[in-house]
Amino acid sequence: MGDKKAPKVWLWPSWVETVGAMAASDAKISVSCDRCNAYRDVDIPALLAKVGPNYSLINRRCRCKLTPGCNGWNRFRYLHGVMRRLWDDNASDRWLALENASRREMTRLIREAGEEREKKRLRERR
């Protein structure tokens, strides 16, 4: 059998594929934070001016810009009857893996800091 590529499956309508397409179709896009739960509509004309028409929000996230001091992640959704996510399962899996690795590293650093404090305390007692 020859190599056959699987047909491309479109998860999103064409009018949300780029910021330019969103602007042309008057798409309603929102952004929300997974930590502080802040939510607001995206100003598409301002975003278009900043990043250009070919930029895509699909499978993108950024650190929270909705609440000062929040270090959560902002993710994007589009309105198509209901708010639908602009990320796929692969992006979710990748983001979860990054979060888990970050937590493991933080736990290791905290444990090492605790061990160093204990060593210092013991040295001071001598």
PDB file of C-alpha atoms in Angstrom:
ATOM      1  CA  MET A   1       0.000   0.000   0.000  1.00  0.00           C
ATOM      2  CA  GLY A   2       1.155   3.507  -0.742  1.00  0.00           C
ATOM      3  CA  ASP A   3       1.573   6.212   1.826  1.00  0.00           C
ATOM      4  CA  LYS A   4      -1.725   8.016   2.174  1.00  0.00           C
ATOM      5  CA  LYS A   5      -2.011  11.125   4.228  1.00  0.00           C
ATOM      6  CA  ALA A   6      -5.014  11.423   6.465  1.00  0.00           C
ATOM      7  CA  PRO A   7      -7.438  14.074   5.270  1.00  0.00           C
ATOM      8  CA  LYS A   8      -7.033  17.407   7.038  1.00  0.00           C
ATOM      9  CA  VAL A   9      -9.705  17.877   9.633  1.00  0.00           C
ATOM     10  CA  TRP A  10     -10.801  21.454  10.184  1.00  0.00           C
ATOM     11  CA  LEU A  11     -11.551  22.142  13.822  1.00  0.00           C
ATOM     12  CA  TRP A  12     -12.312  25.827  13.388  1.00  0.00           C
ATOM     13  CA  PRO A  13     -14.257  27.856  10.857  1.00  0.00           C
ATOM     14  CA  SER A  14     -12.110  29.788   8.378  1.00  0.00           C
ATOM     15  CA  TRP A  15     -13.218  33.108   9.892  1.00  0.00           C
ATOM     16  CA  VAL A  16     -11.247  32.424  13.105  1.00  0.00           C
ATOM     17  CA  GLU A  17      -8.036  31.131  11.521  1.00  0.00           C
ATOM     18  CA  THR A  18      -6.309  34.538  11.484  1.00  0.00           C
ATOM     19  CA  VAL A  19      -6.795  37.898  13.143  1.00  0.00           C
ATOM     20  CA  GLY A  20      -7.421  39.385   9.688  1.00  0.00           C
ATOM     21  CA  ALA A  21     -10.234  36.889   9.040  1.00  0.00           C
ATOM     22  CA  MET A  22     -11.655  37.616  12.498  1.00  0.00           C
ATOM     23  CA  ALA A  23     -11.691  41.345  11.759  1.00  0.00           C
ATOM     24  CA  ALA A  24     -13.286  40.860   8.337  1.00  0.00           C
ATOM     25  CA  SER A  25     -16.075  38.716   9.766  1.00  0.00           C
ATOM     26  CA  ASP A  26     -16.737  40.728  12.942  1.00  0.00           C
ATOM     27  CA  ALA A  27     -15.946  37.631  15.001  1.00  0.00           C
ATOM     28  CA  LYS A  28     -16.511  37.819  18.737  1.00  0.00           C
ATOM     29  CA  ILE A  29     -13.370  36.560  20.471  1.00  0.00           C
ATOM     30  CA  SER A  30     -12.886  36.401  24.219  1.00  0.00           C
ATOM     31  CA  VAL A  31      -9.925  35.765  26.459  1.00  0.00           C
ATOM     32  CA  SER A  32     -10.042  34.210  29.922  1.00  0.00           C
ATOM     33  CA  CYS A  33      -7.543  33.249  32.590  1.00  0.00           C
ATOM     34  CA  ASP A  34      -7.292  29.714  33.922  1.00  0.00           C
ATOM     35  CA  ARG A  35      -6.176  30.966  37.348  1.00  0.00           C
ATOM     36  CA  CYS A  36      -8.001  34.195  38.273  1.00  0.00           C
ATOM     37  CA  ASN A  37     -11.006  33.446  36.016  1.00  0.00           C
ATOM     38  CA  ALA A  38     -11.005  36.997  34.640  1.00  0.00           C
ATOM     39  CA  TYR A  39     -12.696  37.278  31.258  1.00  0.00           C
ATOM     40  CA  ARG A  40     -13.134  39.922  28.580  1.00  0.00           C
ATOM     41  CA  ASP A  41     -13.717  40.424  24.893  1.00  0.00           C
ATOM     42  CA  VAL A  42     -10.674  40.843  22.665  1.00  0.00           C
ATOM     43  CA  ASP A  43     -10.355  44.170  20.848  1.00  0.00           C
ATOM     44  CA  ILE A  44      -9.810  42.692  17.377  1.00  0.00           C
ATOM     45  CA  PRO A  45      -8.969  46.010  15.602  1.00  0.00           C
ATOM     46  CA  ALA A  46      -6.309  46.783  18.253  1.00  0.00           C
ATOM     47  CA  LEU A  47      -4.911  43.243  18.017  1.00  0.00           C
ATOM     48  CA  LEU A  48      -4.883  43.482  14.217  1.00  0.00           C
ATOM     49  CA  ALA A  49      -2.889  46.726  14.421  1.00  0.00           C
ATOM     50  CA  LYS A  50      -0.420  45.110  16.836  1.00  0.00           C
ATOM     51  CA  VAL A  51       0.232  41.693  15.247  1.00  0.00           C
ATOM     52  CA  GLY A  52      -0.992  41.974  11.645  1.00  0.00           C
ATOM     53  CA  PRO A  53      -3.641  40.087   9.677  1.00  0.00           C
ATOM     54  CA  ASN A  54      -1.856  36.721   9.393  1.00  0.00           C
ATOM     55  CA  TYR A  55      -1.429  36.156  13.130  1.00  0.00           C
ATOM     56  CA  SER A  56      -3.467  33.274  14.546  1.00  0.00           C
ATOM     57  CA  LEU A  57      -4.835  32.834  18.080  1.00  0.00           C
ATOM     58  CA  ILE A  58      -5.360  29.119  17.507  1.00  0.00           C
ATOM     59  CA  ASN A  59      -3.386  27.035  20.033  1.00  0.00           C
ATOM     60  CA  ARG A  60      -1.943  30.190  21.592  1.00  0.00           C
ATOM     61  CA  ARG A  61      -1.844  31.261  25.189  1.00  0.00           C
ATOM     62  CA  CYS A  62      -0.043  33.989  27.086  1.00  0.00           C
ATOM     63  CA  ARG A  63       0.549  34.907  30.699  1.00  0.00           C
ATOM     64  CA  CYS A  64      -2.406  36.651  32.295  1.00  0.00           C
ATOM     65  CA  LYS A  65      -2.749  40.273  31.303  1.00  0.00           C
ATOM     66  CA  LEU A  66      -6.262  40.559  32.719  1.00  0.00           C
ATOM     67  CA  THR A  67      -5.444  40.802  36.439  1.00  0.00           C
ATOM     68  CA  PRO A  68      -2.305  42.527  37.745  1.00  0.00           C
ATOM     69  CA  GLY A  69      -0.073  40.078  39.589  1.00  0.00           C
ATOM     70  CA  CYS A  70      -1.803  36.947  38.257  1.00  0.00           C
ATOM     71  CA  ASN A  71       0.547  34.376  36.728  1.00  0.00           C
ATOM     72  CA  GLY A  72      -2.180  32.247  35.153  1.00  0.00           C
ATOM     73  CA  TRP A  73      -2.550  31.574  31.454  1.00  0.00           C
ATOM     74  CA  ASN A  74      -4.884  33.443  29.104  1.00  0.00           C
ATOM     75  CA  ARG A  75      -6.603  31.358  26.452  1.00  0.00           C
ATOM     76  CA  PHE A  76      -8.895  32.390  23.640  1.00  0.00           C
ATOM     77  CA  ARG A  77     -12.428  31.424  22.598  1.00  0.00           C
ATOM     78  CA  TYR A  78     -14.728  32.380  19.738  1.00  0.00           C
ATOM     79  CA  LEU A  79     -18.486  32.753  19.620  1.00  0.00           C
ATOM     80  CA  HIS A  80     -20.282  30.338  17.330  1.00  0.00           C
ATOM     81  CA  GLY A  81     -23.621  29.792  19.037  1.00  0.00           C
ATOM     82  CA  VAL A  82     -21.680  29.269  22.269  1.00  0.00           C
ATOM     83  CA  MET A  83     -18.130  30.188  23.195  1.00  0.00           C
ATOM     84  CA  ARG A  84     -15.833  27.558  21.712  1.00  0.00           C
ATOM     85  CA  ARG A  85     -12.162  27.084  22.481  1.00  0.00           C
ATOM     86  CA  LEU A  86      -9.397  28.075  20.089  1.00  0.00           C
ATOM     87  CA  TRP A  87      -7.094  25.220  21.090  1.00  0.00           C
ATOM     88  CA  ASP A  88      -7.038  21.517  20.356  1.00  0.00           C
ATOM     89  CA  ASP A  89      -6.360  18.480  22.525  1.00  0.00           C
ATOM     90  CA  ASN A  90      -2.684  18.370  21.514  1.00  0.00           C
ATOM     91  CA  ALA A  91      -2.186  21.928  22.769  1.00  0.00           C
ATOM     92  CA  SER A  92      -3.999  21.065  26.015  1.00  0.00           C
ATOM     93  CA  ASP A  93      -1.764  18.032  26.526  1.00  0.00           C
ATOM     94  CA  ARG A  94       1.379  20.072  25.775  1.00  0.00           C
ATOM     95  CA  TRP A  95       0.321  22.862  28.169  1.00  0.00           C
ATOM     96  CA  LEU A  96      -0.484  20.372  30.947  1.00  0.00           C
ATOM     97  CA  ALA A  97       2.898  18.688  30.509  1.00  0.00           C
ATOM     98  CA  LEU A  98       4.638  22.071  30.780  1.00  0.00           C
ATOM     99  CA  GLU A  99       2.647  22.951  33.912  1.00  0.00           C
ATOM    100  CA  ASN A 100       3.471  19.593  35.526  1.00  0.00           C
ATOM    101  CA  ALA A 101       7.180  19.968  34.739  1.00  0.00           C
ATOM    102  CA  SER A 102       7.109  23.475  36.207  1.00  0.00           C
ATOM    103  CA  ARG A 103       5.435  22.198  39.393  1.00  0.00           C
ATOM    104  CA  ARG A 104       7.985  19.399  39.748  1.00  0.00           C
ATOM    105  CA  GLU A 105      10.840  21.886  39.365  1.00  0.00           C
ATOM    106  CA  MET A 106       9.276  24.242  41.917  1.00  0.00           C
ATOM    107  CA  THR A 107       8.807  21.366  44.372  1.00  0.00           C
ATOM    108  CA  ARG A 108      12.456  20.357  43.913  1.00  0.00           C
ATOM    109  CA  LEU A 109      13.660  23.931  44.516  1.00  0.00           C
ATOM    110  CA  ILE A 110      11.519  24.283  47.644  1.00  0.00           C
ATOM    111  CA  ARG A 111      12.784  20.952  48.973  1.00  0.00           C
ATOM    112  CA  GLU A 112      16.418  21.971  48.309  1.00  0.00           C
ATOM    113  CA  ALA A 113      15.880  25.337  49.999  1.00  0.00           C
ATOM    114  CA  GLY A 114      14.418  23.560  53.034  1.00  0.00           C
ATOM    115  CA  GLU A 115      17.387  21.208  53.182  1.00  0.00           C
ATOM    116  CA  GLU A 116      19.799  24.152  52.994  1.00  0.00           C
ATOM    117  CA  ARG A 117      17.950  25.938  55.818  1.00  0.00           C
ATOM    118  CA  GLU A 118      18.137  22.796  57.941  1.00  0.00           C
ATOM    119  CA  LYS A 119      21.880  22.408  57.277  1.00  0.00           C
ATOM    120  CA  LYS A 120      22.441  26.056  58.203  1.00  0.00           C
ATOM    121  CA  ARG A 121      20.411  25.653  61.400  1.00  0.00           C
ATOM    122  CA  LEU A 122      22.458  22.588  62.379  1.00  0.00           C
ATOM    123  CA  ARG A 123      25.765  24.408  61.678  1.00  0.00           C
ATOM    124  CA  GLU A 124      24.649  27.321  63.843  1.00  0.00           C
ATOM    125  CA  ARG A 125      23.862  24.984  66.753  1.00  0.00           C
ATOM    126  CA  ARG A 126      27.454  23.635  66.813  1.00  0.00           C
TER     127      ARG A 126
END
